[in-house]
Short mmCIF file of C-alpha atoms in Angstrom, two decimals:
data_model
loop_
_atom_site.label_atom_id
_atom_site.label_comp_id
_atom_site.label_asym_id
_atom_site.label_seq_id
_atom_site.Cartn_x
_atom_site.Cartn_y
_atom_site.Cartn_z
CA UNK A 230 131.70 -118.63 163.68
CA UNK A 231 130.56 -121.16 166.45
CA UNK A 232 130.55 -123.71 163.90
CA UNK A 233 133.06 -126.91 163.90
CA UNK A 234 134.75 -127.77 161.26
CA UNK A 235 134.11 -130.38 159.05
CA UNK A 236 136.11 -133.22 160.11
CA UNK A 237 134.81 -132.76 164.09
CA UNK A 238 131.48 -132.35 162.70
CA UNK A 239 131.72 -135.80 160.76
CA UNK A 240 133.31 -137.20 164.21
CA UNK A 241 130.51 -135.97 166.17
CA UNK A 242 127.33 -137.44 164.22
CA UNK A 243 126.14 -133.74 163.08
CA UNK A 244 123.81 -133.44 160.75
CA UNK A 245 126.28 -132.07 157.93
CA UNK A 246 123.36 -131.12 155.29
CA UNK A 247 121.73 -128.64 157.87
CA UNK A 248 125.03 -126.51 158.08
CA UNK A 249 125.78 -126.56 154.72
CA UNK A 250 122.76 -125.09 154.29
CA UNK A 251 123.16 -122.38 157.03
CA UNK A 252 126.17 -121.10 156.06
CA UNK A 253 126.79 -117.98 153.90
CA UNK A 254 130.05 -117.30 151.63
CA UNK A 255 132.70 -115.55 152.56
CA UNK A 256 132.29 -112.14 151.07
CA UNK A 257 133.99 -108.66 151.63
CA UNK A 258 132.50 -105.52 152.01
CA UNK A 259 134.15 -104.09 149.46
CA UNK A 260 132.57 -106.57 146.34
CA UNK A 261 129.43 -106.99 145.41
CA UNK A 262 127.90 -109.27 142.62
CA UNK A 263 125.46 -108.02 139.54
CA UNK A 264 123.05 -109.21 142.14
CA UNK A 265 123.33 -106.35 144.16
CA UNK A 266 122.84 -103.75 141.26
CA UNK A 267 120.46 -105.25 139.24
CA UNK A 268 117.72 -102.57 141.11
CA UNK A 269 119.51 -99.56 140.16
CA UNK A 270 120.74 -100.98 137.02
CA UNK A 271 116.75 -101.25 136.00
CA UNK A 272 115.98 -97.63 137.75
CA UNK A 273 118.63 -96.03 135.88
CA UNK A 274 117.02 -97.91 131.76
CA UNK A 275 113.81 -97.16 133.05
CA UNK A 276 114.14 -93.31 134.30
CA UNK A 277 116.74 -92.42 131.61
CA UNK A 278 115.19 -88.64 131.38
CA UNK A 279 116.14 -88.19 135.11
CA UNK A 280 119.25 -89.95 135.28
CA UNK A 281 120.52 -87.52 132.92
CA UNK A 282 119.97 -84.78 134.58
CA UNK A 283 118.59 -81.07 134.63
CA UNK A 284 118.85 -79.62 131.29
CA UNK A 285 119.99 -76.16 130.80
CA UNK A 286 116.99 -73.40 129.72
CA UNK A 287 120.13 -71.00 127.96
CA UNK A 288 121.91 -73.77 126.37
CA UNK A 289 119.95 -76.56 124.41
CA UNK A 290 123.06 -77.51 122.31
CA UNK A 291 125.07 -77.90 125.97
CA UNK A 292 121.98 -80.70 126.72
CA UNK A 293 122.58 -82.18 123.17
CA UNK A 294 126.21 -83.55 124.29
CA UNK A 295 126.27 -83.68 128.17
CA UNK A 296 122.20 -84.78 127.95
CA UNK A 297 122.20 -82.28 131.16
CA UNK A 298 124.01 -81.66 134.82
CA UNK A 299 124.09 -84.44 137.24
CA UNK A 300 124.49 -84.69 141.01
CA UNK A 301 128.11 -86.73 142.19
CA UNK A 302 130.29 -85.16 139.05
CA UNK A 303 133.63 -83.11 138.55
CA UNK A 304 133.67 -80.84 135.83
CA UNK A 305 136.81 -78.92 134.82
CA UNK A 306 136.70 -75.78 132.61
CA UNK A 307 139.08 -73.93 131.13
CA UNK A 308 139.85 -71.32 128.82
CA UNK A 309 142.25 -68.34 127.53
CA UNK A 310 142.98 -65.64 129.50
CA UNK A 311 140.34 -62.94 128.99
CA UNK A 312 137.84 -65.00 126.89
CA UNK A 313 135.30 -64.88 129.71
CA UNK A 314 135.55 -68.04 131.62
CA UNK A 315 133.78 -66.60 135.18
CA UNK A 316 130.92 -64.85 132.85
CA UNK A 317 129.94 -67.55 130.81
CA UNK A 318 130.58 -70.25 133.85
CA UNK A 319 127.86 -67.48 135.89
CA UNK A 320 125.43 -67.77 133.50
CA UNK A 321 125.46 -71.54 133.30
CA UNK A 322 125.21 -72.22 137.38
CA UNK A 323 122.39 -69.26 137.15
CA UNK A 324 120.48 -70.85 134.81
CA UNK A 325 120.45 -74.15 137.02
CA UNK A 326 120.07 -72.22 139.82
CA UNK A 327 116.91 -70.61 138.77
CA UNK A 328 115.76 -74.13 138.39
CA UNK A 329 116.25 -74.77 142.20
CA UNK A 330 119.83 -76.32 142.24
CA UNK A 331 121.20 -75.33 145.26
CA UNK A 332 124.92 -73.43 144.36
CA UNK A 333 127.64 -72.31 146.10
CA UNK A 334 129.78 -70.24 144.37
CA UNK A 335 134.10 -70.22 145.71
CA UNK A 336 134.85 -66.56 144.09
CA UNK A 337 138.32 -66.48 144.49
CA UNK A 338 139.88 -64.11 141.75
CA UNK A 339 136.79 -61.58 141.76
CA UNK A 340 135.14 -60.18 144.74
CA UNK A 341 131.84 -61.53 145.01
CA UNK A 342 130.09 -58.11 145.12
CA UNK A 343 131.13 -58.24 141.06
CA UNK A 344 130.15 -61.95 140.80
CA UNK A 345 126.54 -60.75 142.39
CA UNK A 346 126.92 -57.80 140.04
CA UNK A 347 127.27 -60.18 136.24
CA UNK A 348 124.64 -62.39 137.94
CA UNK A 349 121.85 -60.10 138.51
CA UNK A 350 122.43 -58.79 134.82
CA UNK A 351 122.61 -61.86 133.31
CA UNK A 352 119.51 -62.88 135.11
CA UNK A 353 117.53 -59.63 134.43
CA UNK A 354 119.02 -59.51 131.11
CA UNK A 355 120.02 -56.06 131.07
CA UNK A 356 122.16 -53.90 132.22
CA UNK A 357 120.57 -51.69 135.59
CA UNK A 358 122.97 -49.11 136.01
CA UNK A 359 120.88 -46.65 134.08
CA UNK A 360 117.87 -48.19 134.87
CA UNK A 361 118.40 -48.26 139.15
CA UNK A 362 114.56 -47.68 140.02
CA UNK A 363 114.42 -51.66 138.78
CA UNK A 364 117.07 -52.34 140.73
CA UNK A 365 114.50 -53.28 143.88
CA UNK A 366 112.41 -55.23 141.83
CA UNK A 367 115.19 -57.02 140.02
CA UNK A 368 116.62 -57.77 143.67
CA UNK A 369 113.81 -59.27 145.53
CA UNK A 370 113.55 -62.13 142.75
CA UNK A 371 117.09 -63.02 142.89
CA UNK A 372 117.47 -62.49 146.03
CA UNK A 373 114.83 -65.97 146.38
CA UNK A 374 117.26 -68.05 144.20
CA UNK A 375 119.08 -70.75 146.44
CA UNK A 376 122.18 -69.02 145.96
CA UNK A 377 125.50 -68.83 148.63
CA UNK A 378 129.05 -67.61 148.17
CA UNK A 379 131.82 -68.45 149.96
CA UNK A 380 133.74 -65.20 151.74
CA UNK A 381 137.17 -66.44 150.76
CA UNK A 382 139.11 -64.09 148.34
CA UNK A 383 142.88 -65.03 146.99
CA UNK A 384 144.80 -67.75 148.51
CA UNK A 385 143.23 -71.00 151.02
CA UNK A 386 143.73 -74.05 152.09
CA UNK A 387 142.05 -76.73 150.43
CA UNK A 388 140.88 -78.44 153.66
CA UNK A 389 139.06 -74.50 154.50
CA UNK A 390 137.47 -74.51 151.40
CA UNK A 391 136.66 -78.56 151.76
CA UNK A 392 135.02 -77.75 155.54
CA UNK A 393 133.07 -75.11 154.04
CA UNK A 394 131.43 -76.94 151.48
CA UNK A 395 130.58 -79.73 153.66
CA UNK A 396 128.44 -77.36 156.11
CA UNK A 397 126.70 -76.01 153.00
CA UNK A 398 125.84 -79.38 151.88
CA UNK A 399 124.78 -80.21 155.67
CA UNK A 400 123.32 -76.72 156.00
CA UNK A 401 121.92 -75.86 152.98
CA UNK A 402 121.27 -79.05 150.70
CA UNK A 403 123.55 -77.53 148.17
CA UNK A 404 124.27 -79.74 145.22
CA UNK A 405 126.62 -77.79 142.81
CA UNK A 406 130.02 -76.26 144.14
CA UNK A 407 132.01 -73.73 142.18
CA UNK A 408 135.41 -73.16 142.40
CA UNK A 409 137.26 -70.07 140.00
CA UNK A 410 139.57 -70.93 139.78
CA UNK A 411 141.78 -73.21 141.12
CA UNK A 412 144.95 -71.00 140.93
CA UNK A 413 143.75 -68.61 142.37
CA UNK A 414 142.92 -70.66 145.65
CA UNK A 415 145.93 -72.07 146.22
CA UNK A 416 148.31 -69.10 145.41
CA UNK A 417 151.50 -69.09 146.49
CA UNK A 418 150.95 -71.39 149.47
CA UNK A 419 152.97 -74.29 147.86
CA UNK A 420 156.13 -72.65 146.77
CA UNK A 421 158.17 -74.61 148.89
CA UNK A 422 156.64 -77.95 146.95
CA UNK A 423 156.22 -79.77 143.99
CA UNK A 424 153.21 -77.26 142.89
CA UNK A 425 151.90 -80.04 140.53
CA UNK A 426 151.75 -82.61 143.33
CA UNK A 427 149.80 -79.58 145.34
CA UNK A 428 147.21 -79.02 142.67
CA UNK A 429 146.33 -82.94 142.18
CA UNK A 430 146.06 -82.87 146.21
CA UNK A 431 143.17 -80.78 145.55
CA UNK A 432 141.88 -82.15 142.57
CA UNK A 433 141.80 -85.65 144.41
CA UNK A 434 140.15 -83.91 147.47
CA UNK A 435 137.55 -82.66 145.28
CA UNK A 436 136.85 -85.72 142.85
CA UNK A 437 136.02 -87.49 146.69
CA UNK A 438 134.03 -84.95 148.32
CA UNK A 439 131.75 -85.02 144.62
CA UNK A 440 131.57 -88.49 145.29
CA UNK A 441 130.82 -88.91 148.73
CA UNK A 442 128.73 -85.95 148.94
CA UNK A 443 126.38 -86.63 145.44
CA UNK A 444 127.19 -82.95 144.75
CA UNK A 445 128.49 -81.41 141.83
CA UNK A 446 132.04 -79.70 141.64
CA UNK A 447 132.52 -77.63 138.98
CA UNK A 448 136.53 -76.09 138.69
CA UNK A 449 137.26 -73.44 136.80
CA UNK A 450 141.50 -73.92 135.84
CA UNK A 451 143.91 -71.85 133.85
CA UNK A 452 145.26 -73.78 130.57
CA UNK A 453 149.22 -73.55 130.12
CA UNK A 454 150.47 -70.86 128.28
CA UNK A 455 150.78 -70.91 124.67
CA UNK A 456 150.34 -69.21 121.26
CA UNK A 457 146.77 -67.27 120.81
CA UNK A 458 146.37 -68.85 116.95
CA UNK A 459 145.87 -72.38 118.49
CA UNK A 460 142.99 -74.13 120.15
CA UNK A 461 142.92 -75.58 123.21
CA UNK A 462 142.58 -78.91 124.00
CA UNK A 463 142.21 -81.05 127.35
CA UNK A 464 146.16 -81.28 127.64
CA UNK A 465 146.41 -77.65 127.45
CA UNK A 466 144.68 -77.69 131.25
CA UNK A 467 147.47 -76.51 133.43
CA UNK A 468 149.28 -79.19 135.75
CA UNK A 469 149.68 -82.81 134.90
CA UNK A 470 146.87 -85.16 133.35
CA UNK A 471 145.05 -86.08 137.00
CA UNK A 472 142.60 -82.65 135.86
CA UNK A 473 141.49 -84.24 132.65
CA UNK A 474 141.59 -88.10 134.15
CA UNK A 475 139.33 -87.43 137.22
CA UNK A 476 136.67 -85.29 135.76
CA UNK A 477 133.57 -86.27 134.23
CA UNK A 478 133.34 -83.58 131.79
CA UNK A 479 136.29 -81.26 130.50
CA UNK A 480 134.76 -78.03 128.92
CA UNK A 481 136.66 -75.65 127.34
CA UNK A 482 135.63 -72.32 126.23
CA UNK A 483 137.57 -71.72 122.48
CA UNK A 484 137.81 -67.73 121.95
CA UNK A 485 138.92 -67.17 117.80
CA UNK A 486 139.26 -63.64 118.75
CA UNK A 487 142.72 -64.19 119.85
CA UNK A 488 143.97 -65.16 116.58
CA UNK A 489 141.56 -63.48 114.18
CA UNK A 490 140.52 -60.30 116.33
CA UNK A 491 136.70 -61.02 115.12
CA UNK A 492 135.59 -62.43 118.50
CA UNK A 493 134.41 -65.99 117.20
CA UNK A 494 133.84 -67.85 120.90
CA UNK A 495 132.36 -71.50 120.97
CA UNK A 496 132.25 -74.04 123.82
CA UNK A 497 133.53 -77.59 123.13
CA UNK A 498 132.90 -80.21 125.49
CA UNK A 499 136.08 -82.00 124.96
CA UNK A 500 135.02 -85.01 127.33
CA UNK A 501 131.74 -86.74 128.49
CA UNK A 502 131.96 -89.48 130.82
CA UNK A 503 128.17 -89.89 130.63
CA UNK A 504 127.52 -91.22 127.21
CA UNK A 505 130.51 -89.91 125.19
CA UNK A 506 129.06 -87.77 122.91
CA UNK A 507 131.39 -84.57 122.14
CA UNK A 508 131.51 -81.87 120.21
CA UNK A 509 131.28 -77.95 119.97
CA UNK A 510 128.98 -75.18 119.14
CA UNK A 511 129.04 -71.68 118.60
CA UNK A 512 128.22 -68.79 121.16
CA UNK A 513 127.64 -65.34 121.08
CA UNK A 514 128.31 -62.78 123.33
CA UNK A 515 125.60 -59.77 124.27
CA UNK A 516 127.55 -57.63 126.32
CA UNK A 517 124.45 -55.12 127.17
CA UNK A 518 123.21 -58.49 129.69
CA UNK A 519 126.49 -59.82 130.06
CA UNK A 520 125.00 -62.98 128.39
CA UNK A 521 126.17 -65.95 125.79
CA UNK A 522 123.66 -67.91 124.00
CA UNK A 523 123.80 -70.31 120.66
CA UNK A 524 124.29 -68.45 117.82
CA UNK A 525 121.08 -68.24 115.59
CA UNK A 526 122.36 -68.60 112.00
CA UNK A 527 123.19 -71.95 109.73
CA UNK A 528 126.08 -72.46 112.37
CA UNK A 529 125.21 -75.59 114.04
CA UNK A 530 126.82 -78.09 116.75
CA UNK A 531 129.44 -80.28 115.29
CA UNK A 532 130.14 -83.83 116.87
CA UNK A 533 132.94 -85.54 116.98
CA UNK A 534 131.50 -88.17 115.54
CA UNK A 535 131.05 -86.33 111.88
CA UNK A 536 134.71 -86.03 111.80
CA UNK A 537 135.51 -89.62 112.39
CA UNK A 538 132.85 -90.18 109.18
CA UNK A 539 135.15 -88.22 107.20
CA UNK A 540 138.34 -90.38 108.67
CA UNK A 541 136.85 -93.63 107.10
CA UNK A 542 137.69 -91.85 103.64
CA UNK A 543 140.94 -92.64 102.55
CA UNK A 544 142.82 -91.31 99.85
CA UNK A 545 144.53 -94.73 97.32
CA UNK A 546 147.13 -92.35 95.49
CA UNK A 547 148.61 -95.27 92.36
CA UNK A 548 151.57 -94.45 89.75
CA UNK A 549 150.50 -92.63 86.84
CA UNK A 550 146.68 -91.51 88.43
CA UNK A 551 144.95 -89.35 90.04
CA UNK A 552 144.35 -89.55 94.19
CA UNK A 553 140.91 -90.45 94.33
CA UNK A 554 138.89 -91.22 97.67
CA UNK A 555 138.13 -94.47 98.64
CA UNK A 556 136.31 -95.94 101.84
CA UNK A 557 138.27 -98.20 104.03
CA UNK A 558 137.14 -101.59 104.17
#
């Protein structure tokens, strides 16, 4: 601006060189060049341990895929009906909480007097019923943990539930938001409308204020119904794809019991936006703390990656022999 333009500022004898010089491109707030990165391109190589993220104390094999829980992501869990979802999803968010991430938990299928109930047993690791002269003592520690609940119960708006988290984050620096479950929040509010186009309102909502607020929104969602003998997988979250496409991490809490009545529950972690690395591993319930942890035999974690190994076998099947493997080429 205030500059001529080049023909009037050939007519009038200016020096040409000197506001060539001066000027600056055209840009648009909205693009940037490598130029403007290249700092936190080098911050993230060079603190790769923190840019990963807090690693869990209960689950090791959990930091083995996801590498640990980072600020500004959505993660979406799921799971069957009665395999424990909000009790293994406690125990996760307590055991970051005890390592002073700030959590606010959006109870909306149990009352939070139960929630606080799991979550002092699962962080005294034992049951206090019978044992109520620890109760105090038990208390005053977790009472210090930076831990909020919402008061909503049953069916909200999404922009209630949005305002509230934004004064927590203002209010109390929280960093990790948890929603259980999703359903359960929005009730039968949208009847009247496309209930799929209702539940990726929210989903969008959430995806932005993650974003915009570096905070961490963990939703807990219902899969679809189907038959107990199968797995799940990410399309069996409930609603259309935008669950599984705008979340960083899709989680999904596999519970054998259904099918073989044994009570064989592992965790798979079904998608990792971070580096990529899936898999699953085996868990094991102690109901006397209310606690899962890795299961201590030859059981290991299985990646993904040891099943695409076995993929690069095939099997050359020619008249009058025997199928014999062979490795594609």
């Amino acid at each position: 601006e205030g500059q001529p333009c080049p023909l009037e500022a050939l007519a009038g004898g200016l020096n040409l060189g000197k506001i060539v010089k001066a000027a600056v491109p055209a840009g648009h707030k909205s693009i940037i060049s490598f130029r403007q990165l290249r700092d936190d391109v080098f911050g993230e190589l060079a603190n790769a341990e923190q840019v990963s993220g807090i690693k869990w104390r209960r689950f090791p094999d959990l930091n083995k895929l996801l590498k640990g829980h980072r600020k500004g992501e959505l993660t979406v869990f799921t799971g069957p009906t009665g395999s424990g979802k909000t009790t293994f999803i406690s125990e996760c968010t307590l055991d970051l909480c005890t390592q002073g991430v700030n959590t606010l938990w959006g109870s909306f299928e149990i009352s939070n007097v139960r929630l606080a109930k799991i979550m002092l047993t699962q962080f005294a690791m034992q049951r206090l019923d019978d044992q109520l002269d620890c109760y105090d003592q038990w208390a005053d520690k977790f009472e210090s943990l930076p831990l909020f609940f919402m008061t909503f119960h049953g069916q909200q708006s999404i922009k209630s539930v949005i305002d509230t988290m934004q004064h927590a984050v203002y209010m109390y620096d929280i960093t990790h938001v948890v929603i259980d479950n999703l359903q359960f929040m929005m009730g039968q509010e949208y009847l009247s409308i496309d209930k799929f186009s209702a539940q990726d309102y929210s989903i969008g909502m959430f995806r932005k204020f993650a974003t915009d607020n570096g905070c961490h929104v963990t939703l807990v969602i219902h899969p679809r119904k189907q038959e107990d003998d199968k797995e799940l997988q990410t399309a069996s979250i409930f609603g259309t794809a935008k669950a599984s496409q705008e979340a960083d991490n899709v989680l999904i809490l596999q519970d054998r019991k259904l099918a073989s009545g044994q009570g064989k529950r592992s965790l798979q972690v079904a998608k990792n936006r971070f580096d990529g690395d899936l898999g699953i591993f085996p868990l094991e319930f102690k109901k006397a703390s209310l606690t899962f942890s890795a299961v201590k035999s030859r059981a290991k974690l299985k990646k993904v990656e040891e099943e695409e190994e076995r993929d690069d076998v095939a099997i050359v099947v020619k008249p009058g022999r025997s199928a014999k493997p062979r490795e594609k080429k």
